[in-house]
mmCIF file of C-alpha atoms in Angstrom:
data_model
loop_
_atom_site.group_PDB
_atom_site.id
_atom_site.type_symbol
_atom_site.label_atom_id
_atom_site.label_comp_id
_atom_site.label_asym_id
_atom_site.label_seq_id
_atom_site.Cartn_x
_atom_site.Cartn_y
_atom_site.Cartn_z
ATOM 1 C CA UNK W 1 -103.680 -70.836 24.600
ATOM 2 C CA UNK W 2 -106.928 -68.907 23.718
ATOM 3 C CA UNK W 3 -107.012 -65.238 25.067
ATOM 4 C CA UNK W 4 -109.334 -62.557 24.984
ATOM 5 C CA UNK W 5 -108.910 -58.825 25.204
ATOM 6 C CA UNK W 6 -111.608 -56.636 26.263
ATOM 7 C CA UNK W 7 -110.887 -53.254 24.098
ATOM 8 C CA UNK W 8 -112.978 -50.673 22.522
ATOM 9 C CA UNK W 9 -110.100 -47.812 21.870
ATOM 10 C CA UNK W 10 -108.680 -50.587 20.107
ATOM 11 C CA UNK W 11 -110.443 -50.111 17.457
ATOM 12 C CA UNK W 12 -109.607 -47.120 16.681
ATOM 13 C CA UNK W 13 -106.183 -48.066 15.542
ATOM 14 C CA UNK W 14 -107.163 -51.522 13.915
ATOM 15 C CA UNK W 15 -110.135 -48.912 11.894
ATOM 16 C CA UNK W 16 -107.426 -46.542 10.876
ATOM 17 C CA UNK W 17 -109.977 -43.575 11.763
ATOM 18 C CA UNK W 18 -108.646 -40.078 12.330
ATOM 19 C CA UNK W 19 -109.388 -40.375 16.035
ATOM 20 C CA UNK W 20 -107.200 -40.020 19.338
ATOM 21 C CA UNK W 21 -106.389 -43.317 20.922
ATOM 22 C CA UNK W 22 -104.495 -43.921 24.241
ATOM 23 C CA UNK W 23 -100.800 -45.219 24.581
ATOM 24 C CA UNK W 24 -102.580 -48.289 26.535
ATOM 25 C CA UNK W 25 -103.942 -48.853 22.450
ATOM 26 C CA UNK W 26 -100.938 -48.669 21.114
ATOM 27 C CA UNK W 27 -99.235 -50.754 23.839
ATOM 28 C CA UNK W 28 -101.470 -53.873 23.995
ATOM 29 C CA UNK W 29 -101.626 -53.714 19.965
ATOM 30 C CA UNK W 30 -97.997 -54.966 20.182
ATOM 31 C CA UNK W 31 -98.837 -56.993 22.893
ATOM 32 C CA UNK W 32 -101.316 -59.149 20.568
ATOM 33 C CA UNK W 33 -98.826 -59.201 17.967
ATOM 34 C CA UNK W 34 -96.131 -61.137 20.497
ATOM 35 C CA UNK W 35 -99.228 -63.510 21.928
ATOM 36 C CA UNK W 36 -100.030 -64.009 18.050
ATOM 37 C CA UNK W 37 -96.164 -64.975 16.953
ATOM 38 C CA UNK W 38 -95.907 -67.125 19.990
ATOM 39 C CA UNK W 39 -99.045 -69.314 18.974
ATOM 40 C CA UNK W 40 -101.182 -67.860 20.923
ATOM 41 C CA UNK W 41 -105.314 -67.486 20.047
ATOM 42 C CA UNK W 42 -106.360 -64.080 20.108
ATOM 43 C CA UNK W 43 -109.638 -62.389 20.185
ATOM 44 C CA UNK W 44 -110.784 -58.856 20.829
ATOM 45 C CA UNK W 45 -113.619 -58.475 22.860
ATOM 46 C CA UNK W 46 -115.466 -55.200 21.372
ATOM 47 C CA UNK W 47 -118.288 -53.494 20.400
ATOM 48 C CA UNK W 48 -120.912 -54.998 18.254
ATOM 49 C CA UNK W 49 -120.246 -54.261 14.262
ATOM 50 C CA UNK W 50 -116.553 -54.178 14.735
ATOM 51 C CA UNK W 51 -116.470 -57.077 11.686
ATOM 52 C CA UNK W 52 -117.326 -54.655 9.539
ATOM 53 C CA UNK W 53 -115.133 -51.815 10.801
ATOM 54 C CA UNK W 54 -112.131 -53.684 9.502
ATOM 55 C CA UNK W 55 -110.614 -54.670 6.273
ATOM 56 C CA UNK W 56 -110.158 -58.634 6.857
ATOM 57 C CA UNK W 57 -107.187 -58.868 4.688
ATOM 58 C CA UNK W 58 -105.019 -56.907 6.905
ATOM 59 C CA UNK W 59 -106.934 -58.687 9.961
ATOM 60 C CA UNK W 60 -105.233 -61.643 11.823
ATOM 61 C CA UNK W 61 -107.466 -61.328 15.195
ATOM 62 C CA UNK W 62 -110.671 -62.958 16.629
ATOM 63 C CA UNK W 63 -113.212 -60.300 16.740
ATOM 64 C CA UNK W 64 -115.816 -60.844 19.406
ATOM 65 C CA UNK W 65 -118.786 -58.635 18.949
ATOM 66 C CA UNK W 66 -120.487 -57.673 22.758
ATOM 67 C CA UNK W 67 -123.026 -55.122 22.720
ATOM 68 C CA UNK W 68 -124.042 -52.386 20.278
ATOM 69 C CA UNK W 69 -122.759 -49.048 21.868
ATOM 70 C CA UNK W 70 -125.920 -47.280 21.152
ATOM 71 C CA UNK W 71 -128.242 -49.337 22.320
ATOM 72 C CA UNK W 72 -129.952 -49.062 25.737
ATOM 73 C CA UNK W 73 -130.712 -46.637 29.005
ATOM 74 C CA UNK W 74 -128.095 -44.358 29.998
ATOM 75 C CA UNK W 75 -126.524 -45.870 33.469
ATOM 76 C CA UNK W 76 -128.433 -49.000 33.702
ATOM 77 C CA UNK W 77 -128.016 -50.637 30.568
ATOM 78 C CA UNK W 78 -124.216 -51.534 32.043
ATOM 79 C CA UNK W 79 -126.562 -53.903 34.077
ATOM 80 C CA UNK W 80 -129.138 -54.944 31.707
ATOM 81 C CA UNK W 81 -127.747 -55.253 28.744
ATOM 82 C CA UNK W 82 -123.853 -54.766 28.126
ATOM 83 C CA UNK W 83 -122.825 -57.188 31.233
ATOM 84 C CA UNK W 84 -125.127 -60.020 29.866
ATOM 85 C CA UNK W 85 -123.809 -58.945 26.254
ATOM 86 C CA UNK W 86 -119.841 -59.774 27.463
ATOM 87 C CA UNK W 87 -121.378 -62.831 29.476
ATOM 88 C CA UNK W 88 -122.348 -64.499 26.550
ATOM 89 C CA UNK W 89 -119.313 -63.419 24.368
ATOM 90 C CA UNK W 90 -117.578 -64.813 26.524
ATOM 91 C CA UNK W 91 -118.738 -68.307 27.172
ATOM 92 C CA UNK W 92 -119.075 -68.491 23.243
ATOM 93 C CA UNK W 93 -115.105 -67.815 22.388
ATOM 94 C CA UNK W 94 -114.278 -69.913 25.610
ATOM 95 C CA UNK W 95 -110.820 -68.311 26.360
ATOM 96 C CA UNK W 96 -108.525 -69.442 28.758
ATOM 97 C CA UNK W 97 -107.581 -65.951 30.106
ATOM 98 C CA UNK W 98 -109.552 -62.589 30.358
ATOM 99 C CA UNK W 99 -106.967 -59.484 29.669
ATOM 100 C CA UNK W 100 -108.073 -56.174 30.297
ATOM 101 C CA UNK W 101 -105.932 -52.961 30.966
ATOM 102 C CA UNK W 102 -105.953 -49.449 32.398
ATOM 103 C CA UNK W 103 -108.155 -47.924 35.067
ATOM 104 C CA UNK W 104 -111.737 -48.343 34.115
ATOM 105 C CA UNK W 105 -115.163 -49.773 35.360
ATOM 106 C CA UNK W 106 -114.674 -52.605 33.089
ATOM 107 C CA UNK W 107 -111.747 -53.755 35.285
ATOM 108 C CA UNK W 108 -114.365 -54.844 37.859
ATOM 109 C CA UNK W 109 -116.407 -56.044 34.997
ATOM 110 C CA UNK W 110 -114.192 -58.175 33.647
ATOM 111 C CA UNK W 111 -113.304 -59.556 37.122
ATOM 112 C CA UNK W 112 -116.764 -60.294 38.372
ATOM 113 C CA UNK W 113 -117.232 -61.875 34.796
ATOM 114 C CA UNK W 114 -114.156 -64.090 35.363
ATOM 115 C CA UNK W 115 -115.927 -65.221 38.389
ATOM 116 C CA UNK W 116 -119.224 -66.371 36.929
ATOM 117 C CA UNK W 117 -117.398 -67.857 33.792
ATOM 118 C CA UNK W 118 -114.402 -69.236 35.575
ATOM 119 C CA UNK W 119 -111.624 -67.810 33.547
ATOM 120 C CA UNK W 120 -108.718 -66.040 34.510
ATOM 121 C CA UNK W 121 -108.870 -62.482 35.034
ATOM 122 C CA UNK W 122 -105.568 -61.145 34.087
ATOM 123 C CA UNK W 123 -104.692 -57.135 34.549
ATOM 124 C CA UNK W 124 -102.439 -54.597 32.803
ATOM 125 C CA UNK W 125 -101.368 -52.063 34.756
ATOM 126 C CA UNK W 126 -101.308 -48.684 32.459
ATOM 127 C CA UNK W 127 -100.183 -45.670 34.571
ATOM 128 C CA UNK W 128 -98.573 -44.922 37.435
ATOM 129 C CA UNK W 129 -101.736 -43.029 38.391
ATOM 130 C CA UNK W 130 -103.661 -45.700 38.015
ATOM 131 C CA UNK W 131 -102.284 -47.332 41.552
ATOM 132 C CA UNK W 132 -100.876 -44.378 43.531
ATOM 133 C CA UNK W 133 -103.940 -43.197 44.577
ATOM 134 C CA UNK W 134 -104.434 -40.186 41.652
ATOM 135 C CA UNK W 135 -106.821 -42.029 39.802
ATOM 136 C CA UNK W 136 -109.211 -40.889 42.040
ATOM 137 C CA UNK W 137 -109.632 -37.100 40.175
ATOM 138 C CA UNK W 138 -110.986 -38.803 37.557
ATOM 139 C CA UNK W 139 -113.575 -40.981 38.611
ATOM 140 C CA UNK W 140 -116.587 -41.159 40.392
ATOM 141 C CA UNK W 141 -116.729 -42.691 43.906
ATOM 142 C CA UNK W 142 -118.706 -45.861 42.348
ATOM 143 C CA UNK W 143 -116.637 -46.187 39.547
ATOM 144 C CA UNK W 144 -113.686 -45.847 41.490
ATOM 145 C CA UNK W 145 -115.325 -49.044 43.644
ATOM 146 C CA UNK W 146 -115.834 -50.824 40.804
ATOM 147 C CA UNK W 147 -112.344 -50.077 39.386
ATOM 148 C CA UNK W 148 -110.854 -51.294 42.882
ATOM 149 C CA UNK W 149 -112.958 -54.496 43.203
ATOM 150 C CA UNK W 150 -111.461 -55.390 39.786
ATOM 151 C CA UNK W 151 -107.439 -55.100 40.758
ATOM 152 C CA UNK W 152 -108.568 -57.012 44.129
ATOM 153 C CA UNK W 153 -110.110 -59.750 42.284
ATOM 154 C CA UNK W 154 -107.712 -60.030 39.507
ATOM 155 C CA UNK W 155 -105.902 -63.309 39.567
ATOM 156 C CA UNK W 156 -102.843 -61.592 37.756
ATOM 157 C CA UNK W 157 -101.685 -58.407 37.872
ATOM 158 C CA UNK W 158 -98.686 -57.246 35.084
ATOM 159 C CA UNK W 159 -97.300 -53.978 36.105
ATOM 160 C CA UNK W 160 -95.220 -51.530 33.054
ATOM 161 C CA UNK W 161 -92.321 -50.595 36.430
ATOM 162 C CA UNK W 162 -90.983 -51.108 39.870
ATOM 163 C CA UNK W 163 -92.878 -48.267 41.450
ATOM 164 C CA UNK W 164 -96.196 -49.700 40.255
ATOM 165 C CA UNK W 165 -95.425 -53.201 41.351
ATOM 166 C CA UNK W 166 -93.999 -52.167 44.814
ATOM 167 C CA UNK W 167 -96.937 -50.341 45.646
ATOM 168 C CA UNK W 168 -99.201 -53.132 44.180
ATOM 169 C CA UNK W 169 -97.625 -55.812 46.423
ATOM 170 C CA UNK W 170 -97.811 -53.847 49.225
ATOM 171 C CA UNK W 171 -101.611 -53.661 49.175
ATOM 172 C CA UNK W 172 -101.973 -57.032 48.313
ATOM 173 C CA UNK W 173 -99.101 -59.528 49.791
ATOM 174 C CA UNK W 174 -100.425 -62.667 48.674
ATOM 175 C CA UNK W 175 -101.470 -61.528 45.168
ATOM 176 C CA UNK W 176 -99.973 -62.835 42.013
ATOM 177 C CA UNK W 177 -98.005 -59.578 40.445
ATOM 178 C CA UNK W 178 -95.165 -59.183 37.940
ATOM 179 C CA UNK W 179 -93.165 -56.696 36.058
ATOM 180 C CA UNK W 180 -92.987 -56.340 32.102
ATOM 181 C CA UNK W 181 -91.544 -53.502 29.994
ATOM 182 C CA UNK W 182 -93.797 -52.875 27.559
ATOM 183 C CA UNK W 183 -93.081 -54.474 23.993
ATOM 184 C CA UNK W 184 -92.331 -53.137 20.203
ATOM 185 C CA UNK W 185 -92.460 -54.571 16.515
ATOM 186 C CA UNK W 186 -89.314 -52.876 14.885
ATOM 187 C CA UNK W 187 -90.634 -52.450 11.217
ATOM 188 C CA UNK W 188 -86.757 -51.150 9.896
ATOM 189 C CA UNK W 189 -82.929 -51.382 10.552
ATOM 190 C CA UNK W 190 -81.433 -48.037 12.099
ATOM 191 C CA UNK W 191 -80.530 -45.885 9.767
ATOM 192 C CA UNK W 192 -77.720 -43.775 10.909
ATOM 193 C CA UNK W 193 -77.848 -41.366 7.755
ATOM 194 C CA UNK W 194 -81.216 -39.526 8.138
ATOM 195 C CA UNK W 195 -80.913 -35.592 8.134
ATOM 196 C CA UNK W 196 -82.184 -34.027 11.456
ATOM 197 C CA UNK W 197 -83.923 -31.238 11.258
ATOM 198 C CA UNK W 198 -86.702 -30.275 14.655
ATOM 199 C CA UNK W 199 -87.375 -31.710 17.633
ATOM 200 C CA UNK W 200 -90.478 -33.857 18.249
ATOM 201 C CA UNK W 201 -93.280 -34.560 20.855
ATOM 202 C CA UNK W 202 -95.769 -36.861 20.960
ATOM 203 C CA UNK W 203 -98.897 -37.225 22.387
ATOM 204 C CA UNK W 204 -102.684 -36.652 23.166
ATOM 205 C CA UNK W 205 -103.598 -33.152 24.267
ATOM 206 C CA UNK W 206 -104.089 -33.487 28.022
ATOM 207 C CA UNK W 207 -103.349 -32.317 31.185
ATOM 208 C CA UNK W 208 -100.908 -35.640 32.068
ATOM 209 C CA UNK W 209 -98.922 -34.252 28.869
ATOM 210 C CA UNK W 210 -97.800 -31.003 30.688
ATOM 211 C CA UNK W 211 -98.543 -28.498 27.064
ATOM 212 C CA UNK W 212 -97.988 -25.813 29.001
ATOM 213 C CA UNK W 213 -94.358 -26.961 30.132
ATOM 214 C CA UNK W 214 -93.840 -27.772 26.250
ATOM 215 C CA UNK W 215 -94.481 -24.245 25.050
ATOM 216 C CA UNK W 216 -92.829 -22.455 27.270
ATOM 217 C CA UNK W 217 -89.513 -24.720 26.448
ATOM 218 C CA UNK W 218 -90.144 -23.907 22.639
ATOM 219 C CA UNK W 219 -90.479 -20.540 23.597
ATOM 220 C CA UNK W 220 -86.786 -20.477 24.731
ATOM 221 C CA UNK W 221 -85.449 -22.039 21.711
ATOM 222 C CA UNK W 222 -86.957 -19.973 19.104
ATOM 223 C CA UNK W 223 -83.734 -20.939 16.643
ATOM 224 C CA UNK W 224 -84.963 -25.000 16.213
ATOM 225 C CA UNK W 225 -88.133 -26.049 15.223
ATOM 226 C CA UNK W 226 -90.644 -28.104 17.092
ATOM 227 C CA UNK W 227 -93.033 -30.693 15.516
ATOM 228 C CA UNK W 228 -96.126 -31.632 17.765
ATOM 229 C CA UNK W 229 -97.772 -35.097 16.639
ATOM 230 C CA UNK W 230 -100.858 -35.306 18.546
ATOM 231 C CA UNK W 231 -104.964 -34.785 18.319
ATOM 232 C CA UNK W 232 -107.280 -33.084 20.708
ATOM 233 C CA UNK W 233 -110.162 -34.924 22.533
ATOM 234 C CA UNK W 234 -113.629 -34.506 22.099
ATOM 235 C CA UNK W 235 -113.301 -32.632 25.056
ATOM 236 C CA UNK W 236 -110.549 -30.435 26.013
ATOM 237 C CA UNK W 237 -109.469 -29.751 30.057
ATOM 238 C CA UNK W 238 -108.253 -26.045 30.956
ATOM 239 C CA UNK W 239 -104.739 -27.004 31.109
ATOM 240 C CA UNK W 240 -104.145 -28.759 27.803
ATOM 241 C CA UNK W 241 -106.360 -25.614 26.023
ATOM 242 C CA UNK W 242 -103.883 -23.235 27.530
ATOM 243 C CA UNK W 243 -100.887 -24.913 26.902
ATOM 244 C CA UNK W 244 -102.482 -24.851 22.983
ATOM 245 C CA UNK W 245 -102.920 -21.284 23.020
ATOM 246 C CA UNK W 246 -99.998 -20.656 23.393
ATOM 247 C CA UNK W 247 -97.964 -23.026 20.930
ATOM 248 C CA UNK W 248 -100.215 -21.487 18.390
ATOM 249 C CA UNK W 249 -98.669 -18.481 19.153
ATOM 250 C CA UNK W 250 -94.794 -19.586 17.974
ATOM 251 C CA UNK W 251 -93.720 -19.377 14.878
ATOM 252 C CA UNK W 252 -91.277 -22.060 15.074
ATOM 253 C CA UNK W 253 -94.226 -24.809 16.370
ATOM 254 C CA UNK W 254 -95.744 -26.881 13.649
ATOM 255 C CA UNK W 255 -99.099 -29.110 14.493
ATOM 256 C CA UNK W 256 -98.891 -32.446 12.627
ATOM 257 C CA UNK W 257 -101.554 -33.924 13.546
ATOM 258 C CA UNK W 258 -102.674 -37.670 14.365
ATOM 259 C CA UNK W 259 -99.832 -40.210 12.881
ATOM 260 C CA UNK W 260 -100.778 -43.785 12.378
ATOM 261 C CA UNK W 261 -97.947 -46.634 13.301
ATOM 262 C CA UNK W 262 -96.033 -46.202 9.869
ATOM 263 C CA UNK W 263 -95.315 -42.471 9.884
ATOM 264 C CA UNK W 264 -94.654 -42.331 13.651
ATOM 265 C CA UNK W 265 -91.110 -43.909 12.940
ATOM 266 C CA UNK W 266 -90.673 -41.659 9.818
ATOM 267 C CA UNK W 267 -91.524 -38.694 11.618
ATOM 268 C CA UNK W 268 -89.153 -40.022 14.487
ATOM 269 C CA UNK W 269 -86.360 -40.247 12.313
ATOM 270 C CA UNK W 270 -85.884 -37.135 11.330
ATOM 271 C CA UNK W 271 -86.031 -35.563 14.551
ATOM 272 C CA UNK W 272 -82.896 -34.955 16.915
ATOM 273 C CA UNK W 273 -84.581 -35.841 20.052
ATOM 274 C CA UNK W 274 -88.134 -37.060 21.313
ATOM 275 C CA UNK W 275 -88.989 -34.612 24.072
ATOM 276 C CA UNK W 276 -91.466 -35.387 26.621
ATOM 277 C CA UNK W 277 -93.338 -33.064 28.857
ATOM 278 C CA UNK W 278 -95.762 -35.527 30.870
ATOM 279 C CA UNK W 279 -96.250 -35.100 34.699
ATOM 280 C CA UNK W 280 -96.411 -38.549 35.048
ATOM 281 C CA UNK W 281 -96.135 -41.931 32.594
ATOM 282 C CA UNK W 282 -96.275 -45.441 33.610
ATOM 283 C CA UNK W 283 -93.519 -46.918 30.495
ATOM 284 C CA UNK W 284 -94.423 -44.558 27.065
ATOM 285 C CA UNK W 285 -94.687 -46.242 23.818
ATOM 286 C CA UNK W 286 -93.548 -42.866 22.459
ATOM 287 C CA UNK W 287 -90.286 -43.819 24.295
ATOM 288 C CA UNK W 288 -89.933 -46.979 22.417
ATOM 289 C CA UNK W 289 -90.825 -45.706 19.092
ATOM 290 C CA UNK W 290 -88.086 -42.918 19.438
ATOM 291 C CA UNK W 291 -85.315 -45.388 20.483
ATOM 292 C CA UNK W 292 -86.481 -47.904 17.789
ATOM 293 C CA UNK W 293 -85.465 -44.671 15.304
ATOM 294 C CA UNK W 294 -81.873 -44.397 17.016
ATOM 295 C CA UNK W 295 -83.345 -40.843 18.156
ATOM 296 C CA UNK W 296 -83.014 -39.627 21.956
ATOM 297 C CA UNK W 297 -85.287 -38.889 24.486
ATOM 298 C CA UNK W 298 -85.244 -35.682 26.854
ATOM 299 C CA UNK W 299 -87.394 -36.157 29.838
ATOM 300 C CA UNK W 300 -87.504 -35.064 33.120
ATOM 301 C CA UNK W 301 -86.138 -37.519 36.538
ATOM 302 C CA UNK W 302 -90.162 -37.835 37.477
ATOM 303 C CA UNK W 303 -90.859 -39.595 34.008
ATOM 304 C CA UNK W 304 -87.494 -42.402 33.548
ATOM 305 C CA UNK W 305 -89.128 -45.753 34.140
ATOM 306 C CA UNK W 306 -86.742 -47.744 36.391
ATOM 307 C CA UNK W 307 -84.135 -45.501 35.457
ATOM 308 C CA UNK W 308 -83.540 -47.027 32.229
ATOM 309 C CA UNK W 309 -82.829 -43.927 30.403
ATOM 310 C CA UNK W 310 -79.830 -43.369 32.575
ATOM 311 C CA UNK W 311 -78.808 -46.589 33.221
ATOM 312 C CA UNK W 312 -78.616 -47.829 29.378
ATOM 313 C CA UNK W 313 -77.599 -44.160 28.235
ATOM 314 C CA UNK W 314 -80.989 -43.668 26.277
ATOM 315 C CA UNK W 315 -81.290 -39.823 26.218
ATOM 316 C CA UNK W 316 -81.037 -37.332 29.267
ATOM 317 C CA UNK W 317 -83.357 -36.395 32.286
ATOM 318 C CA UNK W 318 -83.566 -32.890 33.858
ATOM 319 C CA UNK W 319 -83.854 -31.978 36.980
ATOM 320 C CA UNK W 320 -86.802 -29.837 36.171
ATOM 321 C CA UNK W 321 -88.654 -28.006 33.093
ATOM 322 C CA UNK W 322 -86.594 -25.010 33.442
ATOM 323 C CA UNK W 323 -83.275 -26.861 32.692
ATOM 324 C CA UNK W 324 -84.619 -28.379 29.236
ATOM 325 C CA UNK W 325 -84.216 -25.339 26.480
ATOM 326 C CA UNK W 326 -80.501 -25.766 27.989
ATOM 327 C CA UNK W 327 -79.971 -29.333 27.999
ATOM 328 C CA UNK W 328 -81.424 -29.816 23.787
ATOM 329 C CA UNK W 329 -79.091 -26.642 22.990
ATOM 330 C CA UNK W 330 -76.100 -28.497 23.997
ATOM 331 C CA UNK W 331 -77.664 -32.116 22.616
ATOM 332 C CA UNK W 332 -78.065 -30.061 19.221
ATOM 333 C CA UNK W 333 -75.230 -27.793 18.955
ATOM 334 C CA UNK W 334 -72.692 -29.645 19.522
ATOM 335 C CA UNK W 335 -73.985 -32.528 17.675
ATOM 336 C CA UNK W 336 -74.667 -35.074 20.876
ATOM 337 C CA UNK W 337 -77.684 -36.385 18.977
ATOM 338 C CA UNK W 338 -75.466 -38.810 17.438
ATOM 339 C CA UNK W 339 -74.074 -40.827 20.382
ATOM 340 C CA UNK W 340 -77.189 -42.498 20.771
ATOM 341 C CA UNK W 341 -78.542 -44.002 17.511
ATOM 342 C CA UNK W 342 -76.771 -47.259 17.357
ATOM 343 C CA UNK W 343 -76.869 -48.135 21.205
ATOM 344 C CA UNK W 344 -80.854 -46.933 21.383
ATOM 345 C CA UNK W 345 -81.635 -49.428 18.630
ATOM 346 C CA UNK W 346 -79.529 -51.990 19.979
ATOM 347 C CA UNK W 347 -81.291 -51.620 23.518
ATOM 348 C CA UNK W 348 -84.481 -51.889 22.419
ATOM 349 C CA UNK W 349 -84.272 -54.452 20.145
ATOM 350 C CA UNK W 350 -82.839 -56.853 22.761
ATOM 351 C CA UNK W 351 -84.754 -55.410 25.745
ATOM 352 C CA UNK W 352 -88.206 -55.241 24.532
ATOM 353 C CA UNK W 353 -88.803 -57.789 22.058
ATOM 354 C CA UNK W 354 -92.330 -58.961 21.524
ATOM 355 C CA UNK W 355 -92.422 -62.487 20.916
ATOM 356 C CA UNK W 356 -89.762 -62.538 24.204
ATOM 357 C CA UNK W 357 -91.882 -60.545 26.492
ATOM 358 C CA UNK W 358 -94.918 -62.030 25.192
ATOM 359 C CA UNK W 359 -93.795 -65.876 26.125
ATOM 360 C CA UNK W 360 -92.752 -63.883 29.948
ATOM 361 C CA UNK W 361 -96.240 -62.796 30.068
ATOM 362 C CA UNK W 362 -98.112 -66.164 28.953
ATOM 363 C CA UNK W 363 -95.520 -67.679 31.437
ATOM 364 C CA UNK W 364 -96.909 -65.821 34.130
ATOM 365 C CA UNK W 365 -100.632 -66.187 33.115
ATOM 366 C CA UNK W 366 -99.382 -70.014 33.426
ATOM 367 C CA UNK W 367 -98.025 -69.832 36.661
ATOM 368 C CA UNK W 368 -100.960 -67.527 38.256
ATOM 369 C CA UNK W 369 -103.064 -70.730 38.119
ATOM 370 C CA UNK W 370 -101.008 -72.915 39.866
#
């Protein structure tokens, strides 16, 4: 099978720049790794220049140059220029399958294009938000349209959870939909020996991310130190700024910055919990990447994807912020931490394999076309 995935963010992780990418990035990254090991074909549909944006030694991927990101008029050269650009990227790779994911105008582009080329439009669900209807904040009516025609028209639909897919299938009965835990490359063996010494978060700084909720649980634990890995966007929204403000105010917060792939699980290791403060996630990498370390994660009961966290024993969900600075006292004084190495490795080996989920996702490409 020959696929190709339409991605600019990407990029930004093949590049190795210093820039903030999405989990959805980090996500389909080990998605193309599984499709790769299974035999797959895989190209990237991107920007134009992305050759030359990589070092082809470390490269194992199709890049498929569209449309140079400069070039052209401001609203209309979507029409003019970039469409026709994917058009004929397109029909010169020849994949069997289009894959696209997250909420964006490109959904619909990518669908209308499967139309007019006759491949298979296949769609990746990448946040809750992205079918419940709170999408909507951050888009424009037309792009919302556009966003909408593209989930309609898609001839697959992979969801990251139950409360994604039930919602999906609701809207559309007839339409082919599925559910797949998002996949991970473990890089070591757990290593039950690593000293712990703060606890860690993870993320970009946005609203979704709850910052505010972070600092004021790092306020009440003044005695254990918190490590933030994360970058700011080019542009920062009112929430995540204040939030900000006030972690630079603690002395026991330390800013580490972005982390590629390799020092995430480092930086993981050492830590005696991953805690996560988002109002809402579809399934977090960051989630993965902690149990892949043997570390814990402390969440809250709105963010435990299919309950696997309590089901499999994976960390501990509160009932709300307020009961957190409790909840990592007791995981850190009295030494809980280490309950959960082995059996959070084991899980997520087994559970969320690549090459595994990656052979359940071609399978119901496959099976979409029948």
């Amino acid at each position: 099978m020959r696929l190709l995935y339409e991605s600019f963010e990407i990029m930004n992780l093949i590049s190795k720049e210093n820039v903030p990418t999405g989990g959805a990035a980090v996500e389909w990254y080990n998605w193309l790794k599984g499709f790769k090991k299974i035999g797959c074909e895989v190209g990237i549909l991107t920007w134009k220049g992305s050759n030359a944006a990589v070092q082809k030694k470390e490269f194992e991927y199709d890049l498929v140059e569209s449309y140079d990101i400069n070039k052209g008029i401001p609203k209309l050269r979507l029409f003019y220029y970039r469409i026709p650009s994917y058009y004929q990227a397109i029909k010169k790779y020849n994949p069997d399958f289009l894959l696209e994911g997250c909420a964006t105008e490109n959904t619909g582009v990518m669908a209308m294009l499967s139309k007019v080329t006759g491949k298979p439009f296949i769609h990746r669900i990448g946040s809750d938000m992205d079918v419940d209807g709170r999408i909507a904040r951050n888009f424009s009516k037309l792009s919302l349209a556009v966003y909408y025609y593209g989930l309609r028209n898609a001839d697959h639909i992979s969801c990251q959870n139950k409360y994604q897919y039930e919602i999906l299938k609701n809207k559309y009965p007839s339409k082919s939909v599925s559910i797949l835990y998002n996949s991970i490359e473990i890089k070591s063996p757990y290593n039950m020996n690593i000293e712990k010494e703060y606890i860690a978060w993870i993320g970009n700084f946005r609203y979704e991310k709850n910052l505010p909720a972070l600092a004021e649980i790092a306020k009440n634990l003044p005695q254990y130190k918190f490590k933030i890995a994360g970058t700011r966007f080019s542009e920062t929204d009112a929430d995540a700024k204040h939030g900000l403000n006030e972690l630079e105010k603690l002395e026991n917060v330390e800013f580490v910055g972005h982390l590629n792939n390799k020092e995430i699980t480092e930086f993981l290791s050492k830590a005696f919990c991953l805690l996560n403060t988002s109002r809402l996630e579809g399934f977090s990498n960051t989630f993965l990447e902690a149990w892949a370390a043997g570390i814990p994660v402390i969440t809250t009961i709105n963010v435990n994807p299919d309950n696997l966290i309590t089901e499999y024993n994976l960390g501990i969900t509160a009932e709300d912020y307020a009961s957190m600075p409790k909840i990592i006292k007791e995981l850190i004084s009295t030494k809980k931490y280490l309950e959960f190495g082995k059996r959070c490795f084991e899980y997520v080996s087994e559970k969320h394999n690549p090459e595994k989920l990656a052979q359940q996702f071609l399978n119901d490409m496959l099976n979409c076309r029948k």
